mmCIF file of C-alpha atoms in Angstrom:
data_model
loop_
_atom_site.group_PDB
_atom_site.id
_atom_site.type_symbol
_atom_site.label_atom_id
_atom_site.label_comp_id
_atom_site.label_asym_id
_atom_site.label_seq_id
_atom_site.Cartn_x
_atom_site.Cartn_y
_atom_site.Cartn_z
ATOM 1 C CA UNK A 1 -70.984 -73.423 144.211
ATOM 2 C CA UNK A 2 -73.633 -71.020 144.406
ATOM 3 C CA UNK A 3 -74.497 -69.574 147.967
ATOM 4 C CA UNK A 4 -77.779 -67.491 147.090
ATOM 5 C CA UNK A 5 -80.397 -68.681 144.683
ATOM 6 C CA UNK A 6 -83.120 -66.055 144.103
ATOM 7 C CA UNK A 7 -86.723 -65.911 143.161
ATOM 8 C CA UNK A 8 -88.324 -64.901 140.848
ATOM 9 C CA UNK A 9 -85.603 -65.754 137.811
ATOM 10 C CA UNK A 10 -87.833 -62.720 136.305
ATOM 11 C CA UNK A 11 -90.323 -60.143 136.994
ATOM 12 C CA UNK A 12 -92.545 -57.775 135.095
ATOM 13 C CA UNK A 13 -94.408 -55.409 136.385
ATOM 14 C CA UNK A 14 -96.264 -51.898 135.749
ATOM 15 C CA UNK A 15 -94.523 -48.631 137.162
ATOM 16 C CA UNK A 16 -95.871 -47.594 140.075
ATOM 17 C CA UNK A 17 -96.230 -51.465 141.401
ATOM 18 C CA UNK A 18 -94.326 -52.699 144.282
ATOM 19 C CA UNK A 19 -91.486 -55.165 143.424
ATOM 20 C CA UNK A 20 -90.444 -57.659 145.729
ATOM 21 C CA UNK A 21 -87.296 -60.313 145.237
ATOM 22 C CA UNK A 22 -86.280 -62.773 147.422
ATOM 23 C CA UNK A 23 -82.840 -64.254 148.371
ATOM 24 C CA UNK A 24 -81.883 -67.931 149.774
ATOM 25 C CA UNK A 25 -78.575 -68.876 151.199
ATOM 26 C CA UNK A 26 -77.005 -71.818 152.544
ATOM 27 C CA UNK A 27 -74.817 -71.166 155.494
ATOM 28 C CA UNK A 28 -73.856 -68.601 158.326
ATOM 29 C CA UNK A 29 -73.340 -65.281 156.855
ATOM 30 C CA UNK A 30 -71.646 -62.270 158.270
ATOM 31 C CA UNK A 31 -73.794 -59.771 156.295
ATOM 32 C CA UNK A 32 -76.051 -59.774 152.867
ATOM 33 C CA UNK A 33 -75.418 -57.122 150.243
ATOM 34 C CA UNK A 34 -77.816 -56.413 147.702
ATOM 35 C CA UNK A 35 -76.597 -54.518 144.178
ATOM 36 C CA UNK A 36 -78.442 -53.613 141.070
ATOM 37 C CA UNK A 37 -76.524 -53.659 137.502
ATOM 38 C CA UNK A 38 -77.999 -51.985 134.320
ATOM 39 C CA UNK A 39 -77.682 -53.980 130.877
ATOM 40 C CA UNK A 40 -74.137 -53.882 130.143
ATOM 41 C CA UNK A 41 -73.090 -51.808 132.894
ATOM 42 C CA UNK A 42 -71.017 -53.021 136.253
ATOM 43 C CA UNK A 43 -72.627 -53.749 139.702
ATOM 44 C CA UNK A 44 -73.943 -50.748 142.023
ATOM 45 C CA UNK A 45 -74.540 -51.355 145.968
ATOM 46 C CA UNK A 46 -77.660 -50.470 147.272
ATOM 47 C CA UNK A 47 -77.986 -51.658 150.862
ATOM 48 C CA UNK A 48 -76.185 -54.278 153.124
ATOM 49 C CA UNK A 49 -77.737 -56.042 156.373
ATOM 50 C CA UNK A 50 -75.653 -57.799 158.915
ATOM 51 C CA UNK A 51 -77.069 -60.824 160.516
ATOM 52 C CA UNK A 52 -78.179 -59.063 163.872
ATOM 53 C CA UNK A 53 -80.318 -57.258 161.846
ATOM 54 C CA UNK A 54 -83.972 -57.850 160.747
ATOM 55 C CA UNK A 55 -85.055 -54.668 158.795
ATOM 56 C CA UNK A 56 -82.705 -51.829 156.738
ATOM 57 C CA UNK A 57 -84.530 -49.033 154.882
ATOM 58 C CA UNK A 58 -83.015 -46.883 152.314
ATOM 59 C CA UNK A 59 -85.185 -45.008 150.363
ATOM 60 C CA UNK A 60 -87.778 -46.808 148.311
ATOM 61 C CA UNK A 61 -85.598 -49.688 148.863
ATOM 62 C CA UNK A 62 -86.682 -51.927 152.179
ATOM 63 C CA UNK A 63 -84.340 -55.050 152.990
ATOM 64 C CA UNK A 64 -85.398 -57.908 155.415
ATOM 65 C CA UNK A 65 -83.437 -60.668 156.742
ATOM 66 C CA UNK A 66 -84.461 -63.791 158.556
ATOM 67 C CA UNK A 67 -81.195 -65.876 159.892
ATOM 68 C CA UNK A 68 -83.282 -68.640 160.721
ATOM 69 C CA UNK A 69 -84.614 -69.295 157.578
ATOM 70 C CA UNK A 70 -81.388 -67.972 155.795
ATOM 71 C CA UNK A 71 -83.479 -65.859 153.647
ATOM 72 C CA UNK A 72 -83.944 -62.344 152.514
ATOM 73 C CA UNK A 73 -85.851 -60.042 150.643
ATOM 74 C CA UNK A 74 -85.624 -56.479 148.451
ATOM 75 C CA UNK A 75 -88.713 -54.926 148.084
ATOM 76 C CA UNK A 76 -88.631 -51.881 145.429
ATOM 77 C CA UNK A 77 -91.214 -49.497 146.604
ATOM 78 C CA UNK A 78 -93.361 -47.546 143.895
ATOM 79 C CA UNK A 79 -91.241 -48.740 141.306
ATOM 80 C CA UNK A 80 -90.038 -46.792 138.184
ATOM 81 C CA UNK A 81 -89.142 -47.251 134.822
ATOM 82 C CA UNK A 82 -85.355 -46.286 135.521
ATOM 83 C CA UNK A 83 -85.282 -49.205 138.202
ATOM 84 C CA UNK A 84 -85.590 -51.872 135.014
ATOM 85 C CA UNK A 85 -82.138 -53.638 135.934
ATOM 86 C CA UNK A 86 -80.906 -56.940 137.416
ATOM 87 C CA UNK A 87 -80.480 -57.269 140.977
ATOM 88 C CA UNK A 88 -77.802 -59.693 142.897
ATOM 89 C CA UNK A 89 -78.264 -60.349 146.708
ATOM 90 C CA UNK A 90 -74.299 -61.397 147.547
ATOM 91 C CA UNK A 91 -73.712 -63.077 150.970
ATOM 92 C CA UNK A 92 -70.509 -62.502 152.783
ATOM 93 C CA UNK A 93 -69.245 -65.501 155.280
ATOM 94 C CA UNK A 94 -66.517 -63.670 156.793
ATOM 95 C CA UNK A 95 -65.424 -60.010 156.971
ATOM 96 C CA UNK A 96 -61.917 -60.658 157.390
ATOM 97 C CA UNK A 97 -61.897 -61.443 153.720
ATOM 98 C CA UNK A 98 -65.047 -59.991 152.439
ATOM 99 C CA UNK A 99 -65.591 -62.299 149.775
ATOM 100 C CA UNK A 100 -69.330 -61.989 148.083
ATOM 101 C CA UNK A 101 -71.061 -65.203 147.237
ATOM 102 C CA UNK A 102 -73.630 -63.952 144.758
ATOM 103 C CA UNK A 103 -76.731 -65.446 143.751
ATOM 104 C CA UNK A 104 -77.938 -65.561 140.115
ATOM 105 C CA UNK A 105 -80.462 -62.409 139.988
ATOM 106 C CA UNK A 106 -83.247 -61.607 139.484
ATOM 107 C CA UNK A 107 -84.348 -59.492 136.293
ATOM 108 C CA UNK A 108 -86.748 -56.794 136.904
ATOM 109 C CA UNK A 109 -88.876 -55.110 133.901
ATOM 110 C CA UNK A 110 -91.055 -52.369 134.923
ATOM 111 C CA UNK A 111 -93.152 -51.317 131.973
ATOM 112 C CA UNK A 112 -93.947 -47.084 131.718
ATOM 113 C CA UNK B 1 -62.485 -39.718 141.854
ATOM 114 C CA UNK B 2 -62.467 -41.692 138.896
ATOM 115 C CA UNK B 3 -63.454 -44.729 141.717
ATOM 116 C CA UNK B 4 -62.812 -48.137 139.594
ATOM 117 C CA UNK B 5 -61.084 -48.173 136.359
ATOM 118 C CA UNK B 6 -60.860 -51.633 133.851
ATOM 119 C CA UNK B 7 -58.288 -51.917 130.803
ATOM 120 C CA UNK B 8 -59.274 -53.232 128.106
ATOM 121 C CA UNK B 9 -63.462 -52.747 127.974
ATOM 122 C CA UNK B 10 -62.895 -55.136 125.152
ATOM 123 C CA UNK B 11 -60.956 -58.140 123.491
ATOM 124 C CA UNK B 12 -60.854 -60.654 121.333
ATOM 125 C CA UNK B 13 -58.215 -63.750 121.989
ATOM 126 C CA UNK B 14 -57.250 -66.582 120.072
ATOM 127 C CA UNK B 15 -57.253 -70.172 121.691
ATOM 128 C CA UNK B 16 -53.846 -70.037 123.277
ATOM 129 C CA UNK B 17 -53.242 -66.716 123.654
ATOM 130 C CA UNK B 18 -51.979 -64.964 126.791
ATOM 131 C CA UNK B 19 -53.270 -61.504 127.696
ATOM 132 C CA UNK B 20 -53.328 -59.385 131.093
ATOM 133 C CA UNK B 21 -56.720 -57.393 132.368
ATOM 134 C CA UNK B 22 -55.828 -54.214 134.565
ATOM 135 C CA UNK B 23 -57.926 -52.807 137.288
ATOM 136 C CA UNK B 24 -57.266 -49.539 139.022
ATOM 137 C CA UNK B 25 -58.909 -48.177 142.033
ATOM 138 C CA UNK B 26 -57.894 -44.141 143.409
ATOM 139 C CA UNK B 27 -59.976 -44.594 146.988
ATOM 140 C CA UNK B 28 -57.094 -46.229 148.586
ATOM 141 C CA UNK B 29 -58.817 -49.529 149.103
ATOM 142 C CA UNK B 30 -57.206 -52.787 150.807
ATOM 143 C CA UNK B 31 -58.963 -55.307 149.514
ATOM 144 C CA UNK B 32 -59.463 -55.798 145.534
ATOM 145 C CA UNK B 33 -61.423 -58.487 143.459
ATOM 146 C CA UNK B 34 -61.491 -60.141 140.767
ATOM 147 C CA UNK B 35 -64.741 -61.881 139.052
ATOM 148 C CA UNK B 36 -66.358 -63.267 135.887
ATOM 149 C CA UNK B 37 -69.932 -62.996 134.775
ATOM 150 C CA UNK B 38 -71.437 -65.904 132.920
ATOM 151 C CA UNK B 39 -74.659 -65.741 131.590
ATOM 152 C CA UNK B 40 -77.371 -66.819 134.456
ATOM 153 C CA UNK B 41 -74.543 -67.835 136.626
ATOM 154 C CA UNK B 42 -74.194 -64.869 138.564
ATOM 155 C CA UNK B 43 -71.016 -63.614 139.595
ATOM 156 C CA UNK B 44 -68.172 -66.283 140.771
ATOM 157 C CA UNK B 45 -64.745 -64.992 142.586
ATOM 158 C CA UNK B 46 -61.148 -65.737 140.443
ATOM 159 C CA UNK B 47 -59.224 -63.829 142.629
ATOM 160 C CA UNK B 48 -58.417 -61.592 145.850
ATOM 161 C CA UNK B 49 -56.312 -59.396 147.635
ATOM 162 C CA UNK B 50 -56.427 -58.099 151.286
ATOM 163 C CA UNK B 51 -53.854 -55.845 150.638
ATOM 164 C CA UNK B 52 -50.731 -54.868 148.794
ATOM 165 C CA UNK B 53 -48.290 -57.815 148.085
ATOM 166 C CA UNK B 54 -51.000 -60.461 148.237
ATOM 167 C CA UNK B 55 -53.090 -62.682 146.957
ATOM 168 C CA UNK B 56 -55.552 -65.690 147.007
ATOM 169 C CA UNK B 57 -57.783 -67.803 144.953
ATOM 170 C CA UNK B 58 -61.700 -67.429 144.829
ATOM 171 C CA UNK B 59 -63.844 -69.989 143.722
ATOM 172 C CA UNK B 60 -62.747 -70.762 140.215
ATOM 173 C CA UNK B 61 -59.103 -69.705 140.202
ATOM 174 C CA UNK B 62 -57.636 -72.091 137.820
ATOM 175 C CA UNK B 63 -56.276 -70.465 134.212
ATOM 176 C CA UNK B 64 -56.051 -67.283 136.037
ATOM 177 C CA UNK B 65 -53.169 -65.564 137.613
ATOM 178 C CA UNK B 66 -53.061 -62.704 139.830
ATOM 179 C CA UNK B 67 -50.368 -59.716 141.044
ATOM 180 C CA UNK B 68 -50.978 -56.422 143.729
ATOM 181 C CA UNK B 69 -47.414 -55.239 143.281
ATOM 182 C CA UNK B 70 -49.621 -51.797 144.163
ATOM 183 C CA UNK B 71 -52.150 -50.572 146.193
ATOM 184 C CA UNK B 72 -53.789 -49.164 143.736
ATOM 185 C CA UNK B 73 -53.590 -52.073 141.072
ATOM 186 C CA UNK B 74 -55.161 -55.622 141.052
ATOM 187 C CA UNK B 75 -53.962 -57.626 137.457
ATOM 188 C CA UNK B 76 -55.680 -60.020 136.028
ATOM 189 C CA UNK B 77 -53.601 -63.006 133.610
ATOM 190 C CA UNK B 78 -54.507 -65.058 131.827
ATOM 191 C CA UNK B 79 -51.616 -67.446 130.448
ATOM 192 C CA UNK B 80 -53.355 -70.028 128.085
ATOM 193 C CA UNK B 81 -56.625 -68.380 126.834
ATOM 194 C CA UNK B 82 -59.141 -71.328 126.397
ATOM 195 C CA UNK B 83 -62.549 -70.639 125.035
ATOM 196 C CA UNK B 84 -64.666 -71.559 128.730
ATOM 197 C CA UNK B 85 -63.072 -68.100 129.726
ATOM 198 C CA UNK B 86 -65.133 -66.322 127.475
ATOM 199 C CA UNK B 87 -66.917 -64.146 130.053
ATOM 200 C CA UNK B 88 -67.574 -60.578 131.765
ATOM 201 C CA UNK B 89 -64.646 -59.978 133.856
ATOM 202 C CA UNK B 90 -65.740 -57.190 136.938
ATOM 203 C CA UNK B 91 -62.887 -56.135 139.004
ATOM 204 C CA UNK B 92 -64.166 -54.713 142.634
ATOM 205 C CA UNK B 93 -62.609 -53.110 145.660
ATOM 206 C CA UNK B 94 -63.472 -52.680 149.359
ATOM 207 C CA UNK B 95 -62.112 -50.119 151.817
ATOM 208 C CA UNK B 96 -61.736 -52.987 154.808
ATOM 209 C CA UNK B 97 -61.672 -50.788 157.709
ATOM 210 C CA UNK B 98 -64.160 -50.927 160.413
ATOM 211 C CA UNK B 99 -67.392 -48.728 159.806
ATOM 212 C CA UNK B 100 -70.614 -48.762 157.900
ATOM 213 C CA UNK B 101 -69.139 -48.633 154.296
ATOM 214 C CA UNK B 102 -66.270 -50.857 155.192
ATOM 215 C CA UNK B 103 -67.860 -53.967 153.779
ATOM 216 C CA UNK B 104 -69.396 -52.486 150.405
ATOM 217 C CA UNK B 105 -67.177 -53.315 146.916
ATOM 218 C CA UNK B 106 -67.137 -50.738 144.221
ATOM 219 C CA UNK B 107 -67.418 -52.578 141.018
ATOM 220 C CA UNK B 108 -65.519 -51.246 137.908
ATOM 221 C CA UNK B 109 -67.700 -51.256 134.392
ATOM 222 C CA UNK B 110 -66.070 -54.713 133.085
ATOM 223 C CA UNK B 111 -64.044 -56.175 130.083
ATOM 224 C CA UNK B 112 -65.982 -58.217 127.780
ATOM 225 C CA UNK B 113 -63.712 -61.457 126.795
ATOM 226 C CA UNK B 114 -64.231 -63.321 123.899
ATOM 227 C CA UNK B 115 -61.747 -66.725 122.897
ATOM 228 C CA UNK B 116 -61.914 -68.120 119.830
#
C-alpha cells in the first residue's frame, strides 16, 4: 500500500509563481526524500529531511516536515519553465534497508 | 561515471514469455533496487539488495525474480510474462554508508515493458 499521498494531483501555474506541494504519510519514518522526474525520464533527488528535522533549504527548493502531523511540504521558489516535471515525496521507515515508500506525485506545469 | 545504466530501454513480450532486465551501477553502491511505475500509482518496490549475494522482496514481488551475483549488477526476471506487468521498470542504487548522501538512490532512465 501506498505510504505518501500528495496534494495537489496537479498544478498549474505562471513562471515566476511560487509552487508549493504537500506530502502525507502514515507511519514513523526515518527520513523523507523528495525527487523530481521529467516526462519519460528516470527519478532525480533533490533534498532529503530526517525526522529531527523541521526545515532543509537547497536552493530555490525549501522542504518542511512536521512528525506530528506526518506531513511535509516542497515549496519551488520563483519557479521556471524548466521545473515543469513530476515530483515524488518517498518516505523511508528504516535505514538499515532504505526502502522508499513513494507517494503518487504531484504534476507541476509552469506556463512561460 | 556513467552512474546507473538499464538494458533494454525497450521491449515488447508476448503473454508467456520470459525475459531478464539488467541494471548496472559503477559508484560501488551496496544497496540496489528494483521498481515499476504504473500510471498514477507512483512507484512500488519488486525487489532489493543490501549487498552482493542478496536479496529480498519489496512490496509486489510476485512474477519477479531477482540475482546480485555482483556488486555492480542487480537483474531483474521475469519468468512468465503476464500482461499486469506491463509497466516502467526503474532500477536504483544507494551508497549505504553513514553520511549525508548515504540515504539518497540514484535512479537509472528505465525500460518501458509492454506484454501482449
Amino acid at each position: 500500500s501506498q505510504q505518501g499521498e500528495e496534494d495537489p494531483q496537479a498544478l498549474s501555474i505562471q513562471e515566476g509563481e511560487n509552487a508549493t506541494m504537500n506530502c502525507s504519510y502514515k507511519t514513523s519514518i526515518n527520513n523523507l526524500q523528495w525527487y523530481r522526474q521529467n516526462s519519460g525520464r528516470g527519478l532525480v533527488h533533490l533534498i532529503l529531511i530526517r525526522s529531527n528535522e523541521r526545515e532543509k533549504h537547497s536552493g530555490r527548493l525549501r522542504v518542511t516536515l512536521d512528525t506530528s502531523k506526518k506531513s511535509s511540504s516542497l515549496l519551488i521558489t520563483a519557479s521556471r519553465a524548466a521545473d515543469t516535471a513530476s515530483y515524488f515525496c518517498a518516505t523511508v521507515i528504516s535505514s538499515n534497508t532504505g526502502k522508499l515508500i513513494f507517494g503518487q506525485g504531484t504534476t507541476l506545469q509552469v506556463k512561460p | 561515471n556513467a552512474g546507473v545504466t538499464q538494458t533494454p530501454k525497450f521491449r515488447v513480450l508476448k503473454t508467456g514469455q520470459s525475459m531478464t532486465l539488467l541494471c548496472a551501477q559503477d559508484m560501488n553502491h551496496e544497496y540496489m533496487y528494483w521498481y515499476r511505475q504504473d500510471p498514477g500509482m507512483g512507484l512500488r518496490l519488486i525487489h532489493y539488495s543490501v549487498g552482493e549475494g542478496t536479496t529480498a522482496k519489496g512490496e509486489v514481488p510476485d512474477g519477479y525474480n531477482v540475482s546480485r551475483l555482483k556488486k555492480q549488477n542487480f537483474l531483474l526476471g521475469l519468468e512468465s510474462a503476464a500482461p499486469s506487468q506491463t509497466s516502467v521498470y526503474f532500477c536504483a542504487s544507494r551508497r549505504g554508508t553513514s553520511g549525508g548522501a548515504a540515504d539518497t538512490q540514484y535512479f537509472g532512465p528505465g525500460t518501458r515493458l509492454t506484454v501482449l
